[in-house]
Amino acid sequence: MSNQPYEGYDESYDPYAQQRQQPQQAQAWPGHQQAYDDPQAAQQYTQQWHGQTWDTQVQRTRPSASDLAYFPPQNYQAAQQGHDPSAQPPRPEVPEAQASAGEGYGPPSLAGNARITDAQRARLEGRSPIIEPGMQPAGLTAVLALLLSVTAQVGSYALVVPLVVLQAVTAAGWFRLNGMWPARQGIALAFAGALVADVALLAAGRENGPAAILGTLGVWVLLSLVMQLRSHADPDTRITSLMATVASAALAIVAAGHLAADPDAVTVGAAAVAVAILARALPLPTVASVVVSLLAAAGAGIAVGGMTGMGAKGALLGAGAAVCALIGHRVASYDYPSRFVHFTAGVALPLAAAAPAVYLLGRALV
């Protein structure tokens, strides 16, 4: 842009015209010329900054040996050769002794790995999580069933003796089958419920058997709830304990159905369970073993039924009791149980599960 005045411009009316015509000079403060002549005097008129400043030079310190101890040794050979985007980072080398220690397991760590159950490991490996109790628990089941079968013909008070043993083993075996051991309070509560049901049946008689069993079961469910409400465990543990206690008490109390059933039905049904469990323990394929067990139970029902007066009806009663017994046997075989489970739940669950069938079929057939 031009600094020339425009046409018709009159300088007489412009008070700054003379200043533009004169060369501009910097206005100096007093002593300005002296400042140029005397350097020490110039510092008097120079602004000084006395605040904190940052040091722009970084002091490089060499790390100590203790600091380097926290870092794993690195391989800088790849970095010296050049960075290759397609190259994968080197994997840590595992010693041969460690690699051969356990195939399928990762290297040891301080945090550890979450433990999986034997049943979960069996499923991952493609194996069945079922281990059947075997011949020895089956023999104990047969002995206890024969005791029930014989004492049922003697009288109710004689039948109570093997029945109490059955109920005690049922209460203890169910808790161990669920991985809860020791569980003294739950076992004691379930066994106490079974004893109360037995006393109620002896007092009320067989005709009032369902009322005595169901009434006791209802009361014991409430007692189990109260016991768990007083517990100081975490909610998940209390729910698991409540379910185990209720189920154990229910099985032990329902086993009293042998005491409520007709004596002839108990004799036939218990004998059929003994034969079925022994046949199930034979080294046969699962399907063939189940078929053989049911046929053997039906045959035992016919044979014992002929001695008690039931006749051919004993075949249906024996087959029905055997079906429930095999279900209990299957439950006791689940989740890789221990030897203690086999000699408690494996012995008692077949007879406890057969009690409702013995009672119902006995009332219908006798």
Short mmCIF file of C-alpha atoms in Angstrom, two decimals:
data_model
loop_
_atom_site.label_atom_id
_atom_site.label_comp_id
_atom_site.label_asym_id
_atom_site.label_seq_id
_atom_site.Cartn_x
_atom_site.Cartn_y
_atom_site.Cartn_z
CA MET A 1 0.00 0.00 0.00
CA SER A 2 1.37 3.46 -0.86
CA ASN A 3 2.09 5.97 1.89
CA GLN A 4 1.52 8.98 -0.42
CA PRO A 5 -1.36 11.25 0.62
CA TYR A 6 -4.41 11.13 -1.53
CA GLU A 7 -5.45 13.95 -3.85
CA GLY A 8 -6.81 17.05 -2.07
CA TYR A 9 -5.00 16.27 1.12
CA ASP A 10 -4.11 19.35 3.28
CA GLU A 11 -1.24 18.99 5.72
CA SER A 12 -2.26 22.02 7.77
CA TYR A 13 -5.10 20.04 9.28
CA ASP A 14 -2.95 17.02 10.13
CA PRO A 15 -1.18 17.40 13.53
CA TYR A 16 1.00 14.31 12.87
CA ALA A 17 2.32 15.42 9.47
CA GLN A 18 5.55 16.83 10.88
CA GLN A 19 6.27 13.68 12.86
CA ARG A 20 5.98 11.54 9.72
CA GLN A 21 8.34 13.80 7.85
CA GLN A 22 11.02 13.57 10.58
CA PRO A 23 12.95 10.34 11.02
CA GLN A 24 11.58 8.23 13.83
CA GLN A 25 13.91 7.94 16.79
CA ALA A 26 13.54 5.68 19.73
CA GLN A 27 12.71 7.50 22.93
CA ALA A 28 15.21 6.53 25.54
CA TRP A 29 14.60 6.52 29.28
CA PRO A 30 16.88 8.60 31.42
CA GLY A 31 20.34 7.23 31.37
CA HIS A 32 19.78 5.39 28.13
CA GLN A 33 22.84 6.81 26.45
CA GLN A 34 24.84 6.11 29.57
CA ALA A 35 23.73 2.51 29.41
CA TYR A 36 25.30 2.09 26.01
CA ASP A 37 28.53 3.72 27.17
CA ASP A 38 28.81 1.86 30.50
CA PRO A 39 27.98 -1.89 30.47
CA GLN A 40 27.70 -2.02 34.25
CA ALA A 41 25.16 0.76 34.15
CA ALA A 42 23.15 -1.15 31.56
CA GLN A 43 22.46 -3.88 34.07
CA GLN A 44 20.66 -1.29 36.19
CA TYR A 45 17.99 -0.86 33.54
CA THR A 46 17.82 -4.48 32.44
CA GLN A 47 14.95 -6.65 33.64
CA GLN A 48 16.18 -9.54 35.77
CA TRP A 49 14.20 -12.85 36.18
CA HIS A 50 14.89 -14.54 39.47
CA GLY A 51 12.26 -17.32 39.24
CA GLN A 52 12.91 -21.09 39.05
CA THR A 53 13.83 -22.50 35.69
CA TRP A 54 14.02 -26.01 34.23
CA ASP A 55 17.27 -27.69 33.47
CA THR A 56 17.22 -28.60 29.81
CA GLN A 57 20.16 -30.97 30.06
CA VAL A 58 19.18 -34.52 31.13
CA GLN A 59 21.56 -36.21 33.49
CA ARG A 60 22.02 -39.78 32.32
CA THR A 61 22.49 -42.25 35.15
CA ARG A 62 23.53 -45.83 34.72
CA PRO A 63 21.09 -48.36 36.26
CA SER A 64 22.35 -50.42 39.11
CA ALA A 65 22.48 -54.22 39.26
CA SER A 66 19.46 -54.33 41.58
CA ASP A 67 17.37 -52.43 39.04
CA LEU A 68 18.35 -54.77 36.23
CA ALA A 69 17.39 -57.77 38.31
CA TYR A 70 13.68 -57.03 37.76
CA PHE A 71 13.93 -57.26 34.00
CA PRO A 72 14.25 -60.58 32.15
CA PRO A 73 17.16 -60.96 29.73
CA GLN A 74 16.29 -59.67 26.30
CA ASN A 75 17.56 -60.74 22.92
CA TYR A 76 18.80 -57.62 21.16
CA GLN A 77 20.28 -59.49 18.23
CA ALA A 78 17.13 -59.11 16.19
CA ALA A 79 17.06 -55.36 16.92
CA GLN A 80 20.64 -54.95 15.71
CA GLN A 81 19.95 -56.77 12.47
CA GLY A 82 16.94 -54.59 11.74
CA HIS A 83 13.28 -54.66 12.43
CA ASP A 84 11.25 -57.03 10.31
CA PRO A 85 7.48 -56.40 10.56
CA SER A 86 6.67 -59.92 9.39
CA ALA A 87 8.94 -61.58 11.92
CA GLN A 88 7.40 -63.10 15.05
CA PRO A 89 8.85 -62.45 18.50
CA PRO A 90 11.12 -65.23 19.74
CA ARG A 91 9.52 -67.76 22.07
CA PRO A 92 11.13 -68.54 25.39
CA GLU A 93 13.03 -71.77 25.39
CA VAL A 94 11.77 -74.44 27.80
CA PRO A 95 14.36 -76.79 29.28
CA GLU A 96 14.11 -80.38 28.12
CA ALA A 97 13.70 -81.66 31.67
CA GLN A 98 10.79 -79.32 32.23
CA ALA A 99 9.17 -80.16 28.90
CA SER A 100 9.36 -83.89 29.57
CA ALA A 101 8.06 -83.56 33.14
CA GLY A 102 4.42 -83.41 32.17
CA GLU A 103 3.10 -83.37 28.65
CA GLY A 104 -0.03 -81.26 28.28
CA TYR A 105 0.78 -78.98 31.23
CA GLY A 106 2.04 -75.43 30.97
CA PRO A 107 5.15 -74.04 32.64
CA PRO A 108 4.94 -73.50 36.40
CA SER A 109 3.83 -70.09 37.58
CA LEU A 110 3.69 -68.28 40.88
CA ALA A 111 -0.05 -67.62 40.64
CA GLY A 112 -0.91 -71.26 39.92
CA ASN A 113 -3.66 -72.68 37.77
CA ALA A 114 -7.28 -73.17 38.73
CA ARG A 115 -7.87 -76.82 39.65
CA ILE A 116 -10.38 -78.67 37.53
CA THR A 117 -12.28 -81.67 38.75
CA ASP A 118 -11.56 -85.17 37.55
CA ALA A 119 -14.88 -85.21 35.72
CA GLN A 120 -13.99 -82.04 33.78
CA ARG A 121 -10.57 -83.44 32.89
CA ALA A 122 -12.22 -86.68 31.75
CA ARG A 123 -14.61 -84.78 29.47
CA LEU A 124 -11.75 -82.76 28.00
CA GLU A 125 -9.87 -85.98 27.30
CA GLY A 126 -12.93 -87.65 25.80
CA ARG A 127 -13.39 -90.15 28.63
CA SER A 128 -16.53 -90.90 30.64
CA PRO A 129 -16.81 -89.25 34.10
CA ILE A 130 -18.58 -92.36 35.42
CA ILE A 131 -16.86 -94.97 37.59
CA GLU A 132 -19.11 -97.72 38.88
CA PRO A 133 -18.67 -98.85 42.48
CA GLY A 134 -17.71 -102.41 41.60
CA MET A 135 -18.35 -105.82 43.10
CA GLN A 136 -17.43 -105.12 46.75
CA PRO A 137 -19.97 -102.29 47.27
CA ALA A 138 -22.50 -104.35 45.31
CA GLY A 139 -21.90 -107.23 47.72
CA LEU A 140 -22.50 -104.95 50.72
CA THR A 141 -25.70 -103.69 49.08
CA ALA A 142 -26.85 -107.26 48.58
CA VAL A 143 -26.13 -108.14 52.21
CA LEU A 144 -28.04 -105.10 53.49
CA ALA A 145 -30.93 -105.85 51.10
CA LEU A 146 -31.14 -109.45 52.25
CA LEU A 147 -31.25 -108.25 55.87
CA LEU A 148 -34.18 -106.00 55.00
CA SER A 149 -35.87 -108.83 53.15
CA VAL A 150 -35.58 -111.28 56.04
CA THR A 151 -36.35 -108.90 58.93
CA ALA A 152 -39.47 -107.61 57.14
CA GLN A 153 -41.09 -111.00 57.75
CA VAL A 154 -40.08 -110.93 61.41
CA GLY A 155 -41.67 -107.61 62.34
CA SER A 156 -41.40 -103.84 62.20
CA TYR A 157 -39.01 -103.53 65.14
CA ALA A 158 -36.67 -106.08 63.58
CA LEU A 159 -36.81 -104.23 60.28
CA VAL A 160 -35.76 -100.99 61.98
CA VAL A 161 -32.24 -102.30 62.75
CA PRO A 162 -30.96 -102.68 59.14
CA LEU A 163 -33.07 -99.69 58.13
CA VAL A 164 -31.24 -97.40 60.57
CA VAL A 165 -27.91 -98.59 59.17
CA LEU A 166 -29.16 -97.85 55.65
CA GLN A 167 -30.28 -94.36 56.63
CA ALA A 168 -27.00 -93.51 58.36
CA VAL A 169 -24.91 -94.62 55.38
CA THR A 170 -27.23 -92.69 53.05
CA ALA A 171 -26.84 -89.44 54.98
CA ALA A 172 -23.05 -89.68 55.11
CA GLY A 173 -22.61 -90.88 51.53
CA TRP A 174 -24.62 -88.10 49.94
CA PHE A 175 -22.47 -85.37 51.48
CA ARG A 176 -19.27 -87.11 50.42
CA LEU A 177 -20.66 -87.63 46.93
CA ASN A 178 -21.13 -83.86 46.65
CA GLY A 179 -17.56 -83.17 47.80
CA MET A 180 -18.62 -81.83 51.21
CA TRP A 181 -16.62 -83.51 53.94
CA PRO A 182 -16.58 -83.32 56.87
CA ALA A 183 -20.18 -82.13 57.24
CA ARG A 184 -21.06 -83.31 60.72
CA GLN A 185 -23.96 -80.95 61.28
CA GLY A 186 -25.62 -81.78 57.97
CA ILE A 187 -25.13 -85.53 58.41
CA ALA A 188 -26.44 -85.40 61.97
CA LEU A 189 -29.46 -83.36 60.88
CA ALA A 190 -30.33 -85.73 58.03
CA PHE A 191 -29.88 -88.81 60.19
CA ALA A 192 -32.00 -87.27 62.96
CA GLY A 193 -34.78 -86.69 60.45
CA ALA A 194 -34.63 -90.34 59.43
CA LEU A 195 -34.89 -91.46 63.06
CA VAL A 196 -37.86 -89.16 63.64
CA ALA A 197 -39.59 -90.62 60.57
CA ASP A 198 -38.98 -94.16 61.86
CA VAL A 199 -40.41 -93.31 65.29
CA ALA A 200 -43.43 -91.61 63.69
CA LEU A 201 -44.08 -94.68 61.54
CA LEU A 202 -43.82 -97.04 64.47
CA ALA A 203 -46.20 -94.86 66.47
CA ALA A 204 -48.73 -94.12 63.72
CA GLY A 205 -48.65 -97.48 61.93
CA ARG A 206 -48.21 -98.43 58.27
CA GLU A 207 -51.59 -97.03 57.30
CA ASN A 208 -50.39 -93.53 58.19
CA GLY A 209 -47.01 -93.98 56.58
CA PRO A 210 -47.26 -91.24 53.91
CA ALA A 211 -48.35 -88.62 56.44
CA ALA A 212 -45.51 -89.51 58.80
CA ILE A 213 -42.87 -89.41 56.05
CA LEU A 214 -44.08 -86.22 54.34
CA GLY A 215 -44.65 -84.43 57.65
CA THR A 216 -41.15 -85.24 58.85
CA LEU A 217 -39.69 -84.20 55.52
CA GLY A 218 -41.45 -80.82 55.64
CA VAL A 219 -40.26 -80.10 59.16
CA TRP A 220 -36.68 -81.04 58.29
CA VAL A 221 -36.63 -78.77 55.26
CA LEU A 222 -37.53 -75.86 57.56
CA LEU A 223 -34.84 -76.89 60.03
CA SER A 224 -32.28 -77.00 57.22
CA LEU A 225 -33.28 -73.47 56.18
CA VAL A 226 -32.92 -72.18 59.73
CA MET A 227 -29.51 -73.82 60.12
CA GLN A 228 -28.23 -72.23 56.92
CA LEU A 229 -29.63 -68.81 57.83
CA ARG A 230 -27.53 -68.88 60.99
CA SER A 231 -24.41 -69.75 59.04
CA HIS A 232 -21.76 -67.06 58.48
CA ALA A 233 -20.47 -68.54 55.23
CA ASP A 234 -20.70 -66.77 51.87
CA PRO A 235 -24.02 -67.05 49.96
CA ASP A 236 -22.78 -69.57 47.38
CA THR A 237 -21.51 -71.91 50.08
CA ARG A 238 -24.75 -71.64 52.02
CA ILE A 239 -26.85 -72.47 48.95
CA THR A 240 -24.72 -75.51 48.17
CA SER A 241 -24.86 -76.69 51.77
CA LEU A 242 -28.63 -76.15 51.90
CA MET A 243 -29.21 -78.24 48.78
CA ALA A 244 -26.98 -81.03 50.03
CA THR A 245 -28.62 -81.06 53.46
CA VAL A 246 -32.15 -81.11 52.07
CA ALA A 247 -31.33 -83.85 49.56
CA SER A 248 -29.55 -85.97 52.16
CA ALA A 249 -32.41 -85.62 54.63
CA ALA A 250 -34.95 -86.39 51.91
CA LEU A 251 -33.17 -89.60 50.86
CA ALA A 252 -32.71 -90.78 54.45
CA ILE A 253 -36.33 -90.04 55.33
CA VAL A 254 -37.71 -91.57 52.12
CA ALA A 255 -35.76 -94.75 52.91
CA ALA A 256 -38.24 -95.19 55.74
CA GLY A 257 -40.71 -96.22 53.04
CA HIS A 258 -39.47 -99.78 53.60
CA LEU A 259 -40.95 -99.55 57.08
CA ALA A 260 -44.24 -98.15 55.74
CA ALA A 261 -44.62 -100.73 52.96
CA ASP A 262 -46.26 -104.14 53.20
CA PRO A 263 -43.86 -106.78 54.63
CA ASP A 264 -44.26 -109.05 51.60
CA ALA A 265 -43.51 -106.16 49.26
CA VAL A 266 -40.37 -105.32 51.25
CA THR A 267 -39.21 -108.92 51.09
CA VAL A 268 -39.71 -109.20 47.33
CA GLY A 269 -38.39 -105.75 46.51
CA ALA A 270 -35.24 -105.99 48.65
CA ALA A 271 -34.39 -109.40 47.22
CA ALA A 272 -34.84 -108.07 43.68
CA VAL A 273 -32.53 -105.10 44.43
CA ALA A 274 -29.85 -107.45 45.77
CA VAL A 275 -29.89 -109.58 42.62
CA ALA A 276 -30.04 -106.55 40.29
CA ILE A 277 -27.04 -104.80 41.85
CA LEU A 278 -24.94 -107.95 41.79
CA ALA A 279 -25.80 -108.47 38.11
CA ARG A 280 -24.99 -104.84 37.39
CA ALA A 281 -21.51 -105.26 38.82
CA LEU A 282 -20.64 -108.00 36.33
CA PRO A 283 -17.99 -107.05 33.71
CA LEU A 284 -20.46 -106.53 30.86
CA PRO A 285 -21.23 -103.61 28.53
CA THR A 286 -23.51 -101.02 30.07
CA VAL A 287 -26.61 -101.76 27.99
CA ALA A 288 -26.23 -105.52 28.37
CA SER A 289 -25.59 -105.16 32.10
CA VAL A 290 -28.76 -103.13 32.61
CA VAL A 291 -30.87 -105.63 30.66
CA VAL A 292 -29.41 -108.55 32.59
CA SER A 293 -30.04 -106.75 35.88
CA LEU A 294 -33.70 -106.09 35.11
CA LEU A 295 -34.29 -109.66 33.96
CA ALA A 296 -32.57 -111.02 37.05
CA ALA A 297 -34.64 -108.75 39.30
CA ALA A 298 -37.85 -109.87 37.63
CA GLY A 299 -36.86 -113.50 38.06
CA ALA A 300 -36.00 -112.94 41.71
CA GLY A 301 -39.35 -111.22 42.18
CA ILE A 302 -41.17 -114.22 40.78
CA ALA A 303 -39.16 -116.65 42.92
CA VAL A 304 -39.52 -114.73 46.20
CA GLY A 305 -43.08 -113.75 45.35
CA GLY A 306 -43.98 -117.42 45.09
CA MET A 307 -42.74 -117.90 48.67
CA THR A 308 -44.66 -114.91 50.02
CA GLY A 309 -47.91 -115.45 48.16
CA MET A 310 -47.51 -112.65 45.60
CA GLY A 311 -46.86 -115.07 42.76
CA ALA A 312 -46.20 -113.60 39.32
CA LYS A 313 -46.95 -110.09 40.58
CA GLY A 314 -43.58 -110.20 42.23
CA ALA A 315 -41.95 -109.88 38.80
CA LEU A 316 -43.44 -106.41 38.29
CA LEU A 317 -42.54 -105.36 41.82
CA GLY A 318 -39.00 -106.68 41.44
CA ALA A 319 -38.52 -104.96 38.07
CA GLY A 320 -39.85 -101.64 39.39
CA ALA A 321 -37.63 -101.72 42.45
CA ALA A 322 -34.64 -102.66 40.27
CA VAL A 323 -35.19 -99.66 37.97
CA CYS A 324 -35.06 -97.25 40.94
CA ALA A 325 -32.07 -99.09 42.38
CA LEU A 326 -30.15 -98.79 39.12
CA ILE A 327 -30.86 -95.06 39.08
CA GLY A 328 -29.38 -94.74 42.55
CA HIS A 329 -26.43 -96.86 41.47
CA ARG A 330 -25.83 -94.54 38.53
CA VAL A 331 -25.94 -91.44 40.74
CA ALA A 332 -23.34 -92.96 43.07
CA SER A 333 -21.06 -93.58 40.08
CA TYR A 334 -20.95 -89.98 38.88
CA ASP A 335 -18.07 -87.45 38.95
CA TYR A 336 -15.18 -89.79 39.69
CA PRO A 337 -16.18 -90.60 43.29
CA SER A 338 -13.68 -91.84 45.80
CA ARG A 339 -13.50 -95.25 47.45
CA PHE A 340 -15.30 -93.83 50.48
CA VAL A 341 -18.18 -92.74 48.23
CA HIS A 342 -18.41 -96.21 46.74
CA PHE A 343 -18.71 -97.79 50.17
CA THR A 344 -21.31 -95.29 51.41
CA ALA A 345 -23.42 -93.80 48.63
CA GLY A 346 -22.68 -96.73 46.33
CA VAL A 347 -24.03 -99.13 48.93
CA ALA A 348 -27.00 -97.15 50.24
CA LEU A 349 -28.43 -95.19 47.30
CA PRO A 350 -29.82 -98.22 45.40
CA LEU A 351 -31.87 -99.34 48.40
CA ALA A 352 -32.90 -95.80 49.41
CA ALA A 353 -34.06 -94.98 45.89
CA ALA A 354 -36.04 -98.24 45.67
CA ALA A 355 -38.11 -97.49 48.80
CA PRO A 356 -40.84 -95.41 47.05
CA ALA A 357 -41.30 -98.08 44.36
CA VAL A 358 -41.55 -100.82 47.00
CA TYR A 359 -44.20 -98.87 48.90
CA LEU A 360 -46.30 -97.79 45.90
CA LEU A 361 -46.14 -101.06 43.97
CA GLY A 362 -46.68 -103.02 47.16
CA ARG A 363 -49.93 -101.20 47.88
CA ALA A 364 -51.07 -101.65 44.28
CA LEU A 365 -50.21 -105.35 43.93
CA VAL A 366 -50.63 -106.89 47.37
#
